[in-house]
XYZ file of C-alpha atoms in Angstrom:
492
model
C 158.543 114.135 81.002
C 155.868 111.989 82.647
C 157.611 111.420 85.994
C 159.393 113.837 88.322
C 161.573 112.846 91.263
C 164.183 114.204 93.664
C 167.279 112.374 94.900
C 169.562 113.220 97.823
C 173.109 112.242 98.546
C 172.937 110.638 101.991
C 175.292 113.126 103.657
C 173.433 116.102 102.144
C 170.137 114.735 103.455
C 171.589 114.338 106.948
C 172.974 117.882 106.987
C 169.714 119.446 105.778
C 167.460 117.391 108.084
C 169.653 118.267 111.075
C 169.089 121.942 110.292
C 165.386 121.856 109.379
C 164.323 119.613 112.275
C 166.590 121.033 114.963
C 163.754 122.822 116.797
C 161.238 119.958 116.596
C 163.915 117.575 117.862
C 164.223 119.756 120.987
C 160.459 119.752 121.516
C 159.973 123.302 120.209
C 157.196 124.238 117.779
C 159.321 126.048 115.236
C 159.596 125.501 111.492
C 162.810 126.247 109.593
C 164.026 126.662 106.023
C 167.083 126.551 103.805
C 168.176 126.448 100.173
C 170.162 123.816 98.308
C 171.661 123.117 94.886
C 170.640 120.391 92.449
C 171.554 119.124 88.998
C 169.186 117.511 86.466
C 169.174 113.842 85.470
C 167.041 113.209 82.376
C 165.964 109.702 81.428
C 163.538 108.417 78.855
C 160.435 109.367 80.868
C 161.795 110.726 84.163
C 163.271 114.062 85.188
C 165.135 113.958 88.502
C 166.813 116.579 90.666
C 170.115 115.389 92.172
C 170.435 117.377 95.402
C 174.115 117.601 96.278
C 174.833 120.741 98.324
C 173.076 122.549 101.193
C 173.107 126.340 101.484
C 172.354 126.898 105.151
C 171.330 130.354 106.385
C 173.775 132.764 107.959
C 172.907 134.864 110.977
C 170.113 137.284 110.103
C 169.105 135.611 106.839
C 165.827 134.219 108.204
C 163.199 135.172 110.785
C 161.854 132.539 113.185
C 158.420 133.103 114.760
C 156.760 129.686 114.833
C 156.511 129.972 111.094
C 159.649 131.097 109.264
C 160.596 133.653 106.611
C 163.758 134.154 104.566
C 165.287 137.549 103.947
C 165.978 138.732 100.363
C 169.760 138.675 100.829
C 169.612 134.932 101.614
C 167.679 134.201 98.392
C 170.103 136.369 96.423
C 173.131 134.535 97.855
C 171.610 131.135 97.043
C 170.765 132.123 93.444
C 174.275 133.508 92.876
C 175.797 130.246 94.107
C 173.491 128.231 91.842
C 174.380 130.326 88.795
C 178.112 130.029 89.468
C 177.846 126.225 89.633
C 175.412 125.832 86.738
C 172.925 124.270 89.167
C 169.247 124.578 89.961
C 167.833 126.113 93.141
C 165.942 124.073 95.740
C 163.882 125.665 98.521
C 163.238 123.493 101.569
C 161.277 123.926 104.745
C 159.924 121.811 107.608
C 156.327 121.136 108.677
C 155.102 120.123 112.167
C 153.495 116.850 111.007
C 154.663 113.542 109.577
C 154.430 111.775 106.206
C 154.172 113.254 102.711
C 153.320 116.951 103.042
C 150.789 118.979 101.078
C 151.200 122.759 100.679
C 149.472 125.539 102.557
C 148.483 128.712 100.700
C 151.441 130.674 102.167
C 153.740 127.842 100.993
C 152.359 128.132 97.461
C 152.749 131.910 97.401
C 156.325 131.717 98.685
C 157.442 129.217 96.040
C 155.252 130.228 93.091
C 155.623 133.986 93.450
C 158.439 135.063 95.784
C 161.102 132.493 94.781
C 160.134 131.250 91.304
C 160.819 134.436 89.328
C 164.257 135.255 90.784
C 165.202 131.560 90.488
C 164.668 131.770 86.707
C 168.208 133.163 86.581
C 169.442 129.557 86.966
C 167.602 128.567 83.734
C 166.340 125.470 85.554
C 162.994 124.781 87.269
C 162.526 125.692 90.919
C 162.467 122.634 93.177
C 160.421 122.841 96.361
C 160.667 120.305 99.177
C 159.031 119.855 102.565
C 160.191 117.558 105.338
C 157.907 116.270 108.081
C 158.866 115.771 111.706
C 159.604 112.109 110.928
C 162.118 113.030 108.205
C 159.671 112.139 105.402
C 160.251 114.250 102.283
C 157.806 115.550 99.696
C 158.878 117.408 96.558
C 157.586 119.304 93.518
C 158.919 121.205 90.513
C 157.698 124.639 89.458
C 157.984 124.927 85.674
C 157.079 127.823 83.403
C 154.545 126.625 80.832
C 153.284 129.370 78.566
C 152.281 132.235 80.828
C 151.753 130.117 83.934
C 153.935 128.629 86.658
C 152.795 125.027 86.835
C 153.412 122.679 89.735
C 154.527 119.093 89.000
C 154.526 116.847 92.053
C 157.300 114.312 92.382
C 156.373 110.644 92.450
C 158.939 109.964 95.156
C 162.036 111.248 96.901
C 165.047 108.916 97.207
C 168.056 109.129 99.516
C 171.146 107.188 98.435
C 173.155 106.383 101.558
C 175.940 104.111 102.663
C 173.845 101.832 104.876
C 170.427 101.973 103.268
C 168.237 103.330 100.481
C 165.516 105.609 101.898
C 162.313 106.006 99.885
C 159.529 108.545 100.346
C 156.537 107.894 98.060
C 153.752 110.199 96.968
C 150.766 107.908 97.504
C 148.549 110.106 95.324
C 150.714 109.395 92.270
C 151.997 105.933 93.179
C 149.565 104.234 95.594
C 150.862 101.478 97.831
C 149.870 98.037 96.518
C 147.206 96.088 98.336
C 148.440 93.268 100.488
C 148.110 89.967 98.633
C 147.917 86.537 100.192
C 150.450 85.270 97.670
C 153.043 87.564 99.312
C 152.066 86.970 102.940
C 155.435 85.499 103.950
C 157.279 88.401 102.333
C 155.100 90.911 104.186
C 155.525 88.993 107.426
C 159.325 89.014 107.066
C 160.084 92.741 106.713
C 156.681 94.339 107.100
C 154.137 96.120 104.927
C 155.934 99.488 104.905
C 159.169 98.068 103.515
C 157.420 95.791 101.036
C 155.251 98.617 99.731
C 158.364 100.738 99.218
C 160.168 97.926 97.395
C 157.177 97.020 95.208
C 156.932 100.590 93.863
C 160.553 100.738 92.727
C 161.465 100.558 89.065
C 164.354 98.095 88.836
C 166.464 97.335 85.793
C 168.358 94.140 84.992
C 171.239 94.686 82.584
C 172.262 91.364 81.068
C 169.766 88.483 80.836
C 172.267 85.654 80.757
C 172.771 82.957 83.355
C 172.895 85.388 86.294
C 170.473 88.034 85.047
C 167.565 85.678 84.369
C 167.747 84.353 87.945
C 167.929 87.876 89.381
C 164.920 88.890 87.264
C 163.020 85.914 88.691
C 163.781 87.160 92.216
C 162.306 90.557 91.328
C 159.127 89.021 89.902
C 158.664 86.723 92.905
C 159.366 89.673 95.220
C 156.379 91.642 93.969
C 158.246 94.345 92.009
C 155.717 96.130 89.808
C 158.066 97.670 87.215
C 161.008 95.754 85.722
C 163.271 96.843 82.872
C 165.192 94.180 80.913
C 168.231 95.257 78.856
C 170.185 92.792 76.717
C 170.967 92.779 72.963
C 171.629 89.025 72.708
C 169.532 86.106 71.535
C 169.326 82.608 73.014
C 171.958 80.255 71.584
C 172.339 76.504 71.998
C 175.410 76.836 74.210
C 173.360 78.997 76.636
C 170.924 76.206 77.495
C 173.001 74.545 80.225
C 172.752 77.649 82.391
C 169.893 79.861 81.141
C 166.981 79.518 83.554
C 164.330 80.354 80.954
C 165.996 78.989 77.818
C 164.606 76.018 75.919
C 165.522 74.548 72.544
C 162.367 75.977 71.002
C 163.501 79.484 72.002
C 166.918 79.404 70.324
C 167.255 82.519 68.181
C 164.782 84.590 70.216
C 165.851 87.674 72.136
C 166.694 86.890 75.750
C 164.567 89.810 76.915
C 161.534 88.353 75.119
C 162.035 84.929 76.664
C 162.542 86.404 80.147
C 159.560 88.750 79.855
C 157.154 85.898 79.176
C 158.324 84.021 82.283
C 158.243 87.116 84.496
C 154.618 87.759 83.611
C 153.760 84.168 84.496
C 155.687 84.159 87.781
C 155.107 87.696 89.081
C 153.437 87.999 92.482
C 152.436 91.639 91.881
C 148.796 92.350 91.056
C 150.021 94.060 87.868
C 153.561 93.928 86.539
C 154.982 96.172 83.805
C 157.991 94.685 82.004
C 159.907 96.906 79.594
C 162.002 94.947 77.081
C 165.041 96.587 75.478
C 166.917 94.260 73.098
C 169.798 96.721 72.763
C 173.278 97.253 74.132
C 173.547 99.659 77.044
C 175.660 101.785 74.686
C 172.542 102.493 72.637
C 171.008 105.809 73.667
C 167.541 104.328 74.158
C 168.811 101.630 76.520
C 170.946 104.180 78.375
C 168.019 106.567 78.879
C 165.780 103.692 80.003
C 168.404 102.795 82.610
C 168.261 106.408 83.883
C 164.535 105.893 84.552
C 165.323 103.112 87.041
C 165.620 103.449 90.815
C 168.150 100.617 91.065
C 170.119 98.577 88.514
C 171.374 95.011 88.693
C 174.553 94.516 86.667
C 174.685 90.974 85.260
C 177.120 91.659 82.423
C 180.574 90.383 81.583
C 181.681 93.185 79.262
C 183.828 96.175 80.331
C 181.924 98.843 78.346
C 178.592 97.965 79.974
C 180.243 98.001 83.403
C 181.816 101.390 82.679
C 178.419 102.843 81.743
C 176.817 101.370 84.874
C 179.666 102.714 87.008
C 179.025 106.161 85.528
C 175.274 105.935 86.184
C 175.819 104.940 89.838
C 178.002 107.974 90.548
C 176.807 110.677 88.155
C 173.061 109.936 88.372
C 172.840 108.517 91.923
C 171.223 105.248 90.849
C 172.591 102.371 92.992
C 174.026 99.428 91.046
C 174.444 95.869 92.335
C 177.170 94.150 90.308
C 178.241 90.523 90.211
C 180.911 88.606 88.345
C 182.381 85.126 87.991
C 185.917 84.087 87.037
C 187.108 80.552 86.274
C 190.775 79.728 85.756
C 192.176 76.376 84.659
C 195.518 75.315 86.071
C 198.140 74.533 83.438
C 198.932 70.835 82.947
C 196.507 69.939 85.711
C 193.031 68.490 85.531
C 191.782 71.168 87.894
C 190.331 74.674 87.968
C 189.876 77.614 90.295
C 186.653 79.613 90.494
C 185.566 82.647 92.436
C 182.764 85.172 92.193
C 181.646 88.341 93.873
C 178.715 90.695 94.409
C 179.009 94.295 95.496
C 177.031 97.521 95.787
C 178.142 100.554 93.772
C 177.208 104.035 95.050
C 179.239 107.167 95.893
C 179.736 105.528 99.316
C 181.129 102.258 97.961
C 184.078 101.258 95.825
C 183.576 101.719 92.102
C 183.893 98.792 89.705
C 187.079 100.133 88.192
C 188.851 100.421 91.554
C 187.782 96.938 92.689
C 189.189 95.347 89.533
C 186.007 94.401 87.675
C 187.424 96.123 84.573
C 190.117 98.589 83.475
C 190.151 101.547 81.096
C 192.210 99.497 78.660
C 189.514 96.783 78.730
C 186.987 99.407 77.630
C 189.221 100.593 74.780
C 189.827 97.041 73.589
C 186.097 96.315 73.447
C 185.313 99.583 71.674
C 187.850 98.967 68.911
C 186.537 95.433 68.369
C 189.647 93.570 69.548
C 187.758 91.822 72.328
C 185.795 89.899 69.694
C 188.839 89.085 67.582
C 189.978 85.486 68.346
C 193.469 86.169 66.993
C 193.910 89.130 69.317
C 192.527 87.301 72.364
C 194.742 84.241 71.775
C 197.795 86.503 71.603
C 197.205 87.812 75.119
C 198.980 86.265 78.108
C 196.678 83.828 79.986
C 196.058 86.228 82.874
C 194.709 88.906 80.503
C 192.309 86.718 78.538
C 188.601 86.734 79.256
C 187.642 84.492 82.152
C 183.867 84.680 82.000
C 183.193 80.987 81.527
C 180.337 79.840 83.637
C 178.085 76.973 84.741
C 174.617 77.089 86.256
C 175.506 76.339 89.923
C 177.941 79.270 89.926
C 175.370 81.565 88.322
C 172.824 80.510 90.914
C 175.180 81.482 93.733
C 176.226 84.884 92.407
C 172.598 85.741 91.522
C 171.599 84.938 95.108
C 174.397 87.205 96.353
C 173.228 90.063 94.131
C 169.563 89.674 95.081
C 170.490 89.385 98.758
C 172.602 92.556 98.637
C 169.779 94.440 96.926
C 167.042 93.460 99.383
C 169.360 94.041 102.335
C 170.096 97.585 101.120
C 166.362 98.230 100.781
C 165.177 96.869 104.141
C 168.140 97.802 106.374
C 167.440 99.689 109.637
C 169.815 102.434 110.766
C 171.835 100.233 113.105
C 172.869 97.610 110.543
C 176.418 97.859 109.161
C 176.840 98.917 105.511
C 176.358 96.483 102.639
C 179.798 95.102 101.851
C 181.436 93.329 98.946
C 181.312 89.532 99.155
C 183.917 87.357 97.431
C 183.379 83.589 97.323
C 186.258 81.157 96.685
C 184.886 77.878 95.296
C 188.069 75.897 95.991
C 188.295 76.899 99.657
C 184.560 77.237 100.182
C 185.048 80.590 101.934
C 183.421 84.002 101.628
C 185.514 87.130 102.188
C 183.749 90.318 103.259
C 185.356 93.661 102.505
C 184.430 97.305 102.048
C 187.447 98.941 100.410
C 187.405 102.554 99.275
C 188.241 103.870 95.840
C 191.827 104.855 95.019
C 192.757 108.462 95.947
C 192.642 109.702 92.352
C 189.518 107.809 91.244
C 187.791 109.913 88.592
C 184.342 108.648 89.623
C 184.759 109.700 93.262
C 186.474 113.004 92.524
C 184.730 114.335 89.437
C 181.425 112.595 88.722
C 179.295 112.393 91.859
C 175.792 113.824 91.258
C 176.831 115.532 88.005
C 173.836 114.146 86.110
C 173.281 115.619 82.639
C 176.234 117.981 83.079
C 178.627 115.275 81.883
C 178.475 112.267 79.582
C 179.915 108.765 79.976
C 183.683 108.641 79.749
C 184.427 107.908 76.076
C 183.127 109.992 73.193
C 181.890 106.941 71.316
C 180.379 105.257 74.365
C 176.724 106.110 73.755
C 175.626 105.371 70.199
C 172.428 106.468 68.514
C 171.162 103.729 66.273
C 167.937 101.875 65.693
C 169.537 98.925 63.918
C 170.833 95.774 65.634
C 174.611 95.756 65.508
C 176.674 93.205 63.576
C 177.201 91.022 66.656
C 173.435 90.791 67.206
C 172.881 89.664 63.601
C 175.652 87.075 63.933
C 174.039 85.770 67.145
C 170.661 85.458 65.417
C 172.178 83.631 62.438
C 173.992 81.181 64.710
C 170.715 80.422 66.482
C 168.934 79.885 63.153
C 171.711 77.582 61.927
C 171.499 75.563 65.166
C 167.741 75.074 64.663
C 168.296 74.009 61.055
C 170.955 71.452 62.079
C 168.683 69.868 64.709
C 165.746 69.752 62.324
C 167.545 68.000 59.473
C 170.599 66.564 61.240
C 173.406 64.548 59.717
C 172.757 61.246 57.971
């Protein structure tokens, strides 16, 4: 792995910080410590620790004397808990200064020698973290390599909360970008600290259709330095009335290729890295690339992709912003109804299955191929048929809602209310704001939060391992080629 990171559940972060900073918050010079449990999340190039449970000390399990020491029985209790849950061990302590913390020699000895060897019982690396007086986290992994215990510093620590996304960067590994005049209005709006945090995120766009290409443009204009584009489809003639980047000369090309060229032209970052993945999210390589992202924008209209993204948001603690459009035509009337929505998906927000974006039966129908069978679709009652028709003005609106929800989640101060789902009714011209919870027996809320690599996406056949474009991709390419041929030679 090239990149190491640590991720907190918001409530776990609050509980641990309240303990570690309790003395500093009262004006006392006294460090503190605790242990916690974490599970691994392994992407294509990133290894993350999902910190989900605090193990606070009992009476007599630590000694406070300005500095702080743990007693052996506390370490033993923490390791036993980790082994019982199949989790890794995290050791955390506070420092009397702010910002990203380095390690003193006693810190190194405690983690590398006193804790590392007993923690090998978990069969996972030891995770060490330090929090400054301002709540700023630093983190590192201790990994056995040959005969040595090697330290691997984390690039950043993330905290996934209900109201905001907290980011703590290691400037030595990921330096803050220099302020650029091209972004002066962005910097002046929410400040250099927020913009530097946002710019260093790795953000993925899943689906480069009418909504996704506009969202990707917002990322490029916003100075994001790393963007991942995931979409297996190619540009077709019927896409051109709503595809921001599509032109007739690009029919038959992969959407990710077309989008990537425009993002490089329009990016406001000094250097932008765009990773193109012309594969379905079901493909293992696309799935693992998504696990490398800090945030994902869901611009898809298929249930399987949404189910995978739902899983990633809960199991791997990667926030997802989802949007969708539905258009219904009234029977025997020259009229239609349209509505669209954008919503944030995290363990603190309603999942896509509970808010009606898809159902388990929708996933099964797509997996068995029925969703692409015209005979099957026409046999369904009208209310069960696909309603993902779209036009550019609608795409523009839902893309703005998604981008707005994302930036709001990233720049929000503590006192702002949580990001909520927005539903727009085109007929009435009204926006409904809601923040419903998942159903009581929701499998995502009850069984999958911060499980990481311990579980796989819901269906056995969900993640496929193939290097070949699937049949639908080949059909799409052939249709594009036929369209070009027809325009070139035309009918007499």
